[in-house]
CSV table of C-alpha atoms in Angstrom, one decimal:
chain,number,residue,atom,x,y,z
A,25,UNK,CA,-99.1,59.7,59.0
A,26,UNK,CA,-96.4,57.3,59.9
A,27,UNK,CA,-94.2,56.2,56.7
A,28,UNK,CA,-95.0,59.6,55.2
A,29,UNK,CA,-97.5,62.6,56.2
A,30,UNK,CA,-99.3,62.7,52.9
A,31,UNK,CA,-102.9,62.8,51.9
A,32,UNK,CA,-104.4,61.3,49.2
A,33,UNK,CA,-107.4,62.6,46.8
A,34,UNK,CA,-109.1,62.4,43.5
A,35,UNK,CA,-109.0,66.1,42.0
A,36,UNK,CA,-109.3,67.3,38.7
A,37,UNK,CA,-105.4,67.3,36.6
A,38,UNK,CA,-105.7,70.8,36.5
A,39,UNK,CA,-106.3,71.7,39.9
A,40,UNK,CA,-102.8,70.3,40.9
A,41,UNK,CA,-101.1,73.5,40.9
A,42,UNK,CA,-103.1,75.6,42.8
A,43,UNK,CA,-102.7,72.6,45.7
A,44,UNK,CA,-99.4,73.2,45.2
A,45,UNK,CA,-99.6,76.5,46.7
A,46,UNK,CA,-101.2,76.1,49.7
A,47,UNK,CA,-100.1,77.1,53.1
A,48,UNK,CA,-98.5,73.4,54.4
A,49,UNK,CA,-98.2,71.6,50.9
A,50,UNK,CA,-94.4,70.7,50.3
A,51,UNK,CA,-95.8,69.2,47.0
A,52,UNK,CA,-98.3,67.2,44.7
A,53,UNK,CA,-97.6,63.9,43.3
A,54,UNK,CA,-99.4,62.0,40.5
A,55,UNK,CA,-100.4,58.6,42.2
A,56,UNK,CA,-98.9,55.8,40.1
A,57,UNK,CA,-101.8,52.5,39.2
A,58,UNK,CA,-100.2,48.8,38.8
A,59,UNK,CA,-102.1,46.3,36.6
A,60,UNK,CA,-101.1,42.5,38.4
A,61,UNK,CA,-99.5,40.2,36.3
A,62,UNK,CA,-101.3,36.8,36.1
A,63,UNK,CA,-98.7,34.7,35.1
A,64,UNK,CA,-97.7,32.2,38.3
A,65,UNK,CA,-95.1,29.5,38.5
A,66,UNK,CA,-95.8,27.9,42.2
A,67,UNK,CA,-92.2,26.2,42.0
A,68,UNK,CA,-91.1,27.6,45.5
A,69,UNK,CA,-89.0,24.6,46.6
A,70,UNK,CA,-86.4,26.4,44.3
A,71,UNK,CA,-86.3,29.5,46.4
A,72,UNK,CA,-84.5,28.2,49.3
A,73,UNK,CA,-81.4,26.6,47.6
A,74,UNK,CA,-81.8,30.2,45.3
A,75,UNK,CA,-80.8,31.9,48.7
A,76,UNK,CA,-79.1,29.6,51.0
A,77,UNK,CA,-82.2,29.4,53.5
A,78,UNK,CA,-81.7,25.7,54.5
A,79,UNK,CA,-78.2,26.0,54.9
A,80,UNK,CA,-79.2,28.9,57.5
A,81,UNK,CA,-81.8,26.9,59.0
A,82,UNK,CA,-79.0,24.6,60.4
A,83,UNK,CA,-77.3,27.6,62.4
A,84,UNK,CA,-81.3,28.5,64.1
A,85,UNK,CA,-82.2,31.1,61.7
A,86,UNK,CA,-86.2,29.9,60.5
A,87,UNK,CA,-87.8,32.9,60.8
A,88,UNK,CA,-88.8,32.4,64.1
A,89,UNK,CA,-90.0,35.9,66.0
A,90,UNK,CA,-89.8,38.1,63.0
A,91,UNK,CA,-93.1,39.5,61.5
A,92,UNK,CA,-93.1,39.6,57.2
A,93,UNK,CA,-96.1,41.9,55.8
A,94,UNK,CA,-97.1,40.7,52.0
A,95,UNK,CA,-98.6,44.0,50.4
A,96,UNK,CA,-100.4,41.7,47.1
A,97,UNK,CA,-103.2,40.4,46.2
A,98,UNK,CA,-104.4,38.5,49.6
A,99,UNK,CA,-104.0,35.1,50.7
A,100,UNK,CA,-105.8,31.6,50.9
A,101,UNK,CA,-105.9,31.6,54.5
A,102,UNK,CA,-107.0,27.7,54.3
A,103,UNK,CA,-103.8,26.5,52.8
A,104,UNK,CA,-102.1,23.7,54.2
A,105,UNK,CA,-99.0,25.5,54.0
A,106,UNK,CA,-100.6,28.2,56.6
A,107,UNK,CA,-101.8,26.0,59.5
A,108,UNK,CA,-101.4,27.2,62.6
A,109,UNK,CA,-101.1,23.8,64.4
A,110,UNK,CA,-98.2,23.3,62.0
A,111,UNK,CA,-96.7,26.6,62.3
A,112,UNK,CA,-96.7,26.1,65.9
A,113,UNK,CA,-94.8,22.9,65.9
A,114,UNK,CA,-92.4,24.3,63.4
A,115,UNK,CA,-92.1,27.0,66.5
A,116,UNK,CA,-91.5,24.5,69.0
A,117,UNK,CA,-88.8,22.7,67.3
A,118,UNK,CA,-86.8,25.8,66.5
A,119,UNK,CA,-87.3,26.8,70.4
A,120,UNK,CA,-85.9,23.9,71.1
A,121,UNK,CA,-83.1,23.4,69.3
A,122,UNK,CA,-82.1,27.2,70.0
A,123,UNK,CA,-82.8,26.5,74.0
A,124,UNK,CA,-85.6,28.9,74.3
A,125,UNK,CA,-89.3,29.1,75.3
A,126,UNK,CA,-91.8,30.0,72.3
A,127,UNK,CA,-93.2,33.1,74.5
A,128,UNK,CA,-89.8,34.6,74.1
A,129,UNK,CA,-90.5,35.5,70.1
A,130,UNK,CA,-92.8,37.4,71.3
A,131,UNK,CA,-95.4,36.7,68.9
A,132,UNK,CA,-97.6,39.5,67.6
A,133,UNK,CA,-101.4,38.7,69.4
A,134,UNK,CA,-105.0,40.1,69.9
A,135,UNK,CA,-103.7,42.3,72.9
A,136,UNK,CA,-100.7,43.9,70.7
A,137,UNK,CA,-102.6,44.3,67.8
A,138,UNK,CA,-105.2,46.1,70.3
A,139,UNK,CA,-102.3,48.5,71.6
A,140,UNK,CA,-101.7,50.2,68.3
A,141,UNK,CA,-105.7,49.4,67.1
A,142,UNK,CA,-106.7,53.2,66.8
A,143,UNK,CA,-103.6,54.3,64.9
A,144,UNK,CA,-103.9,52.1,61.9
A,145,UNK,CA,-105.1,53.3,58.9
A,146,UNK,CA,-107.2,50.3,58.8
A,147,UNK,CA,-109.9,51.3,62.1
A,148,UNK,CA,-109.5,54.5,59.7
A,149,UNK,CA,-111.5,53.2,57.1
A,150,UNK,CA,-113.2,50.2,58.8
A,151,UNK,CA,-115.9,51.4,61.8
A,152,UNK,CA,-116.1,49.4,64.6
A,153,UNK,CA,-112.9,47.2,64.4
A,154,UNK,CA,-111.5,45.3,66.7
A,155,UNK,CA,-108.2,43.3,67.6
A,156,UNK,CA,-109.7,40.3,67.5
A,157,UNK,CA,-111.2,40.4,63.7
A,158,UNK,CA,-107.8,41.6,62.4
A,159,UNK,CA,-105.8,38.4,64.3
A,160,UNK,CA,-106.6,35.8,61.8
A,161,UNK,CA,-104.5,33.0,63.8
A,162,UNK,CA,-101.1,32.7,65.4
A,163,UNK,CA,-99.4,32.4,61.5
A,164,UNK,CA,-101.7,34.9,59.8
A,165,UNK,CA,-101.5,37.3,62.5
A,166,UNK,CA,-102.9,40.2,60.9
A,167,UNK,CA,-104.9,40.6,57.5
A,168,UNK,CA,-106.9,43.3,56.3
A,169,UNK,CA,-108.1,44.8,52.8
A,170,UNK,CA,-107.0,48.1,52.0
A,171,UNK,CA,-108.6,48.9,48.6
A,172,UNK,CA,-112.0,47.7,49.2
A,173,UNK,CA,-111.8,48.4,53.0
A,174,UNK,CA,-113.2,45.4,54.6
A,175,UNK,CA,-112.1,41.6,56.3
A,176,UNK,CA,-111.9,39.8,53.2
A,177,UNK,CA,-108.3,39.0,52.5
A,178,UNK,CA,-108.6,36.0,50.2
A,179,UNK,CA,-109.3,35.4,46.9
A,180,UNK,CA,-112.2,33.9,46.7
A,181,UNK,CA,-114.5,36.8,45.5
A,182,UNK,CA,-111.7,38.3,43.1
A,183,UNK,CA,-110.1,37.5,39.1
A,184,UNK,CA,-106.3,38.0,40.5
A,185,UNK,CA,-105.4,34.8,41.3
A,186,UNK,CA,-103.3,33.5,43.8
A,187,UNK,CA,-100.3,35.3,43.6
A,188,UNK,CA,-100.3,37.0,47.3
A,189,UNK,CA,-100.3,33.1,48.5
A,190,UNK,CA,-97.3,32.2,46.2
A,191,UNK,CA,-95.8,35.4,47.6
A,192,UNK,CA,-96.9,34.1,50.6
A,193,UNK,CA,-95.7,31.0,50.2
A,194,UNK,CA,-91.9,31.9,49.3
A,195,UNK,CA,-91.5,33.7,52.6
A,196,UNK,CA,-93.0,32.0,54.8
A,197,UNK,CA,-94.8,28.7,54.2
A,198,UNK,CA,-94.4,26.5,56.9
A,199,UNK,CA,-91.7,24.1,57.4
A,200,UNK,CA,-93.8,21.0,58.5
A,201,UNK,CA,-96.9,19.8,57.4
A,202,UNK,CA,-100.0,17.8,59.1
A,203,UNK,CA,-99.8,14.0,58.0
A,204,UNK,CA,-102.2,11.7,60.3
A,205,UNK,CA,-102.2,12.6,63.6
A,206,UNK,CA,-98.2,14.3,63.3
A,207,UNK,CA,-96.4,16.5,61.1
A,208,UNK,CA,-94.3,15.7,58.3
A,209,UNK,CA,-91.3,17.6,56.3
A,210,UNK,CA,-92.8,20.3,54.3
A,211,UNK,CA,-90.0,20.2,51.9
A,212,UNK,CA,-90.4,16.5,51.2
A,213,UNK,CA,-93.7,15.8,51.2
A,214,UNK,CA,-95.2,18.9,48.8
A,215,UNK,CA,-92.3,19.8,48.0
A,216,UNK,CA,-93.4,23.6,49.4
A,217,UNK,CA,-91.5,25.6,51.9
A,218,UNK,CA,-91.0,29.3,53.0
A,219,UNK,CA,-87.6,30.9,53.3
A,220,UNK,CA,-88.4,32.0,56.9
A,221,UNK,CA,-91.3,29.1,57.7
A,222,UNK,CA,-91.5,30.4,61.2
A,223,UNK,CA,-92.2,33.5,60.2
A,224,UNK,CA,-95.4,35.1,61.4
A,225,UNK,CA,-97.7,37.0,58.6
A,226,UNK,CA,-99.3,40.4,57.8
A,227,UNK,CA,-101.2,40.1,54.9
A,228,UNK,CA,-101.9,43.7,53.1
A,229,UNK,CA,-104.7,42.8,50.5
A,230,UNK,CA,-103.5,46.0,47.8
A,231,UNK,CA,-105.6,44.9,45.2
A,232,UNK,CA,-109.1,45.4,44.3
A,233,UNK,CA,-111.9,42.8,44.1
A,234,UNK,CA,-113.4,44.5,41.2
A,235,UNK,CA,-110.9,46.7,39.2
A,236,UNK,CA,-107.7,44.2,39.8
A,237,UNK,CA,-105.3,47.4,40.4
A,238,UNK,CA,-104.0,49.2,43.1
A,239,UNK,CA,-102.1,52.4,43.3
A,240,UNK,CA,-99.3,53.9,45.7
A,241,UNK,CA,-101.6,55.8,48.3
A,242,UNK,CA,-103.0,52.5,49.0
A,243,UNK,CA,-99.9,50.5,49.3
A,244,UNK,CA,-98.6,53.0,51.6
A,245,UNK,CA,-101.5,52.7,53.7
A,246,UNK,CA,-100.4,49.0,54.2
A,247,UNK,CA,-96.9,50.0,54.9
A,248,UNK,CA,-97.9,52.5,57.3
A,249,UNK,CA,-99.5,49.9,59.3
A,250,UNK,CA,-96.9,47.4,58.8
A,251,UNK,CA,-94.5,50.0,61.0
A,252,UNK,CA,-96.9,50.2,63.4
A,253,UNK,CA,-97.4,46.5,64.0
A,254,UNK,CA,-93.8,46.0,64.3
A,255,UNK,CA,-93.0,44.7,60.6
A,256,UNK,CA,-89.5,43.1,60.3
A,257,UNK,CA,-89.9,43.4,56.6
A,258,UNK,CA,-92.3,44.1,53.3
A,259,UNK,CA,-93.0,42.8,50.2
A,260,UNK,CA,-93.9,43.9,47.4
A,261,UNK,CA,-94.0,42.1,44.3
A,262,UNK,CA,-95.8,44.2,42.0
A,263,UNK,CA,-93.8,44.1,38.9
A,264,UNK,CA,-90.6,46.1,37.3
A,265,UNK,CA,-92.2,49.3,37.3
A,266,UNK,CA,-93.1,49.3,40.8
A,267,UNK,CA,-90.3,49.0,42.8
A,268,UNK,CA,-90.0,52.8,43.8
A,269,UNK,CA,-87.4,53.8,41.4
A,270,UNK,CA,-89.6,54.7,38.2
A,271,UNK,CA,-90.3,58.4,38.2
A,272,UNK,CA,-87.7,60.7,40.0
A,273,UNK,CA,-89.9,62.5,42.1
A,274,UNK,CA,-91.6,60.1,43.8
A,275,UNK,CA,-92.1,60.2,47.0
A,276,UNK,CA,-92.4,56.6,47.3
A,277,UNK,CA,-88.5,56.3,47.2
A,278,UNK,CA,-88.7,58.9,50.4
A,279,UNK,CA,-91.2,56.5,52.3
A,280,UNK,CA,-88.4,53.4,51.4
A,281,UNK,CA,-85.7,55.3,53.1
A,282,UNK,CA,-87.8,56.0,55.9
A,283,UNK,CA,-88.8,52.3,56.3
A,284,UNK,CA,-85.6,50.8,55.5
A,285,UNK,CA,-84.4,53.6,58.8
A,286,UNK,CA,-87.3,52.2,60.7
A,287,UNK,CA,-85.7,48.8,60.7
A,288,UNK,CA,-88.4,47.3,57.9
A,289,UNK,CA,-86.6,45.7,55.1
A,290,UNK,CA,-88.8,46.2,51.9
């Protein structure tokens, strides 16, 4: 209802064009289904000279207070590279070096989560949620399942792989890492670091447990919500023909506008 007021719905091919000319219906789309490609190369040390993130890291700019929804495949939300203890370290140290307090990123919590709760698309199709089963920690702050509609957003009960975490891991895997009793360089220990490791994340789980596809109606779902939850940007790595710009009438191209307006970089 937010990124576009659209309704999705299985109906017979041929009933499209009487849709068409109902009272109210500007028009009818075919929904577009991506397959996932399963080939991964978890090389994402690369990324950051790629882009010039370290070099920005020196002038304050981590990540820090800025929200980054993955619309994939999931996450593996026990991965060292997604510690909260770590994550809130990596927070400290950036506070600190830019003269400010933690509180002031205004991290997205339980109680903001709970603010927006019965708008998301996710109480929608999930009875009985709450705030607090959405908030996975302070560095996955909010994770749900879209296609199969429930709490599980890792991979352990699918055949897709880990490619939401490398995703993940690009963006925002945390800067430090737990070694003893402290924390250690990331970057040159496990040679794994996020562009924006102090990043916060909103983790979109697209594709299915049991078909391994996902189509546009359901990724828009996710990026509906990831307005609503004050999403600084999106991704979606979902292959060449699924950046919005395959067919010219789709409406996805509309929603892009509309996020890119909305201040959410996709």
């Amino acid at each position: 209802t937010l990124a576009a007021n659209a309704i999705s719905a299985n109906v017979p091919y041929g009933e499209m064009e009487a849709i068409s000319k109902i009272d109210g219906v500007q028009a009818v789309h075919l929904v577009p289904v991506y397959e996932l490609d399963q080939e991964v190369d978890p090389n994402t040390i690369s990324s950051g000279n790629m882009v010039g993130s370290y070099t920005a890291w020196l002038d304050g700019y981590t990540g820090a207070g800025s929200r980054i929804a993955v619309i994939d495949t999931g996450i593996d939300a026990d991965h060292p590279s997604f510690r909260s203890d770590a994550f809130e370290y990596g927070l400290l140290v950036a506070a600190t070096k830019n003269g400010k307090s933690v509180e002031e990123y205004g991290l997205l919590d339980v109680e903001e989560i709970g603010e927006v709760l019965p708008l998301l698309n996710a109480s929608k199709a999930y009875d009985g949620l709450t705030a607090g089963r959405l908030h996975h920690s302070s560095k996955i702050a909010y994770g749900f399942n879209y296609i199969d509609e429930n709490l599980d957003i890792t991979h352990d009960h699918d055949t897709q792989g880990d490619h939401g975490t490398h995703v993940s891991g690009i963006a925002t895997a945390n800067r430090y890492i737990r070694q003893g009793s402290g924390f250690v360089s990331a970057a040159e220990t496990v040679l794994t670091c996020g562009v924006a490791p102090e990043a916060q994340l909103l983790v979109m789980k697209v594709f299915s447990d049991g078909s391994g596809s996902t189509s546009d109606d359901i990724i828009l779902a996710g990026l509906d919500d990831a307005v609503k939850l004050g999403a600084d940007a999106a991704n979606l790595s979902l292959g060449s023909p699924a950046g919005f710009a395959e067919y010219n009438d789709d409406p996805s191209q509309e929603v892009d506008g509309y996020l890119t307006y909305s201040g959410v970089y996709t």
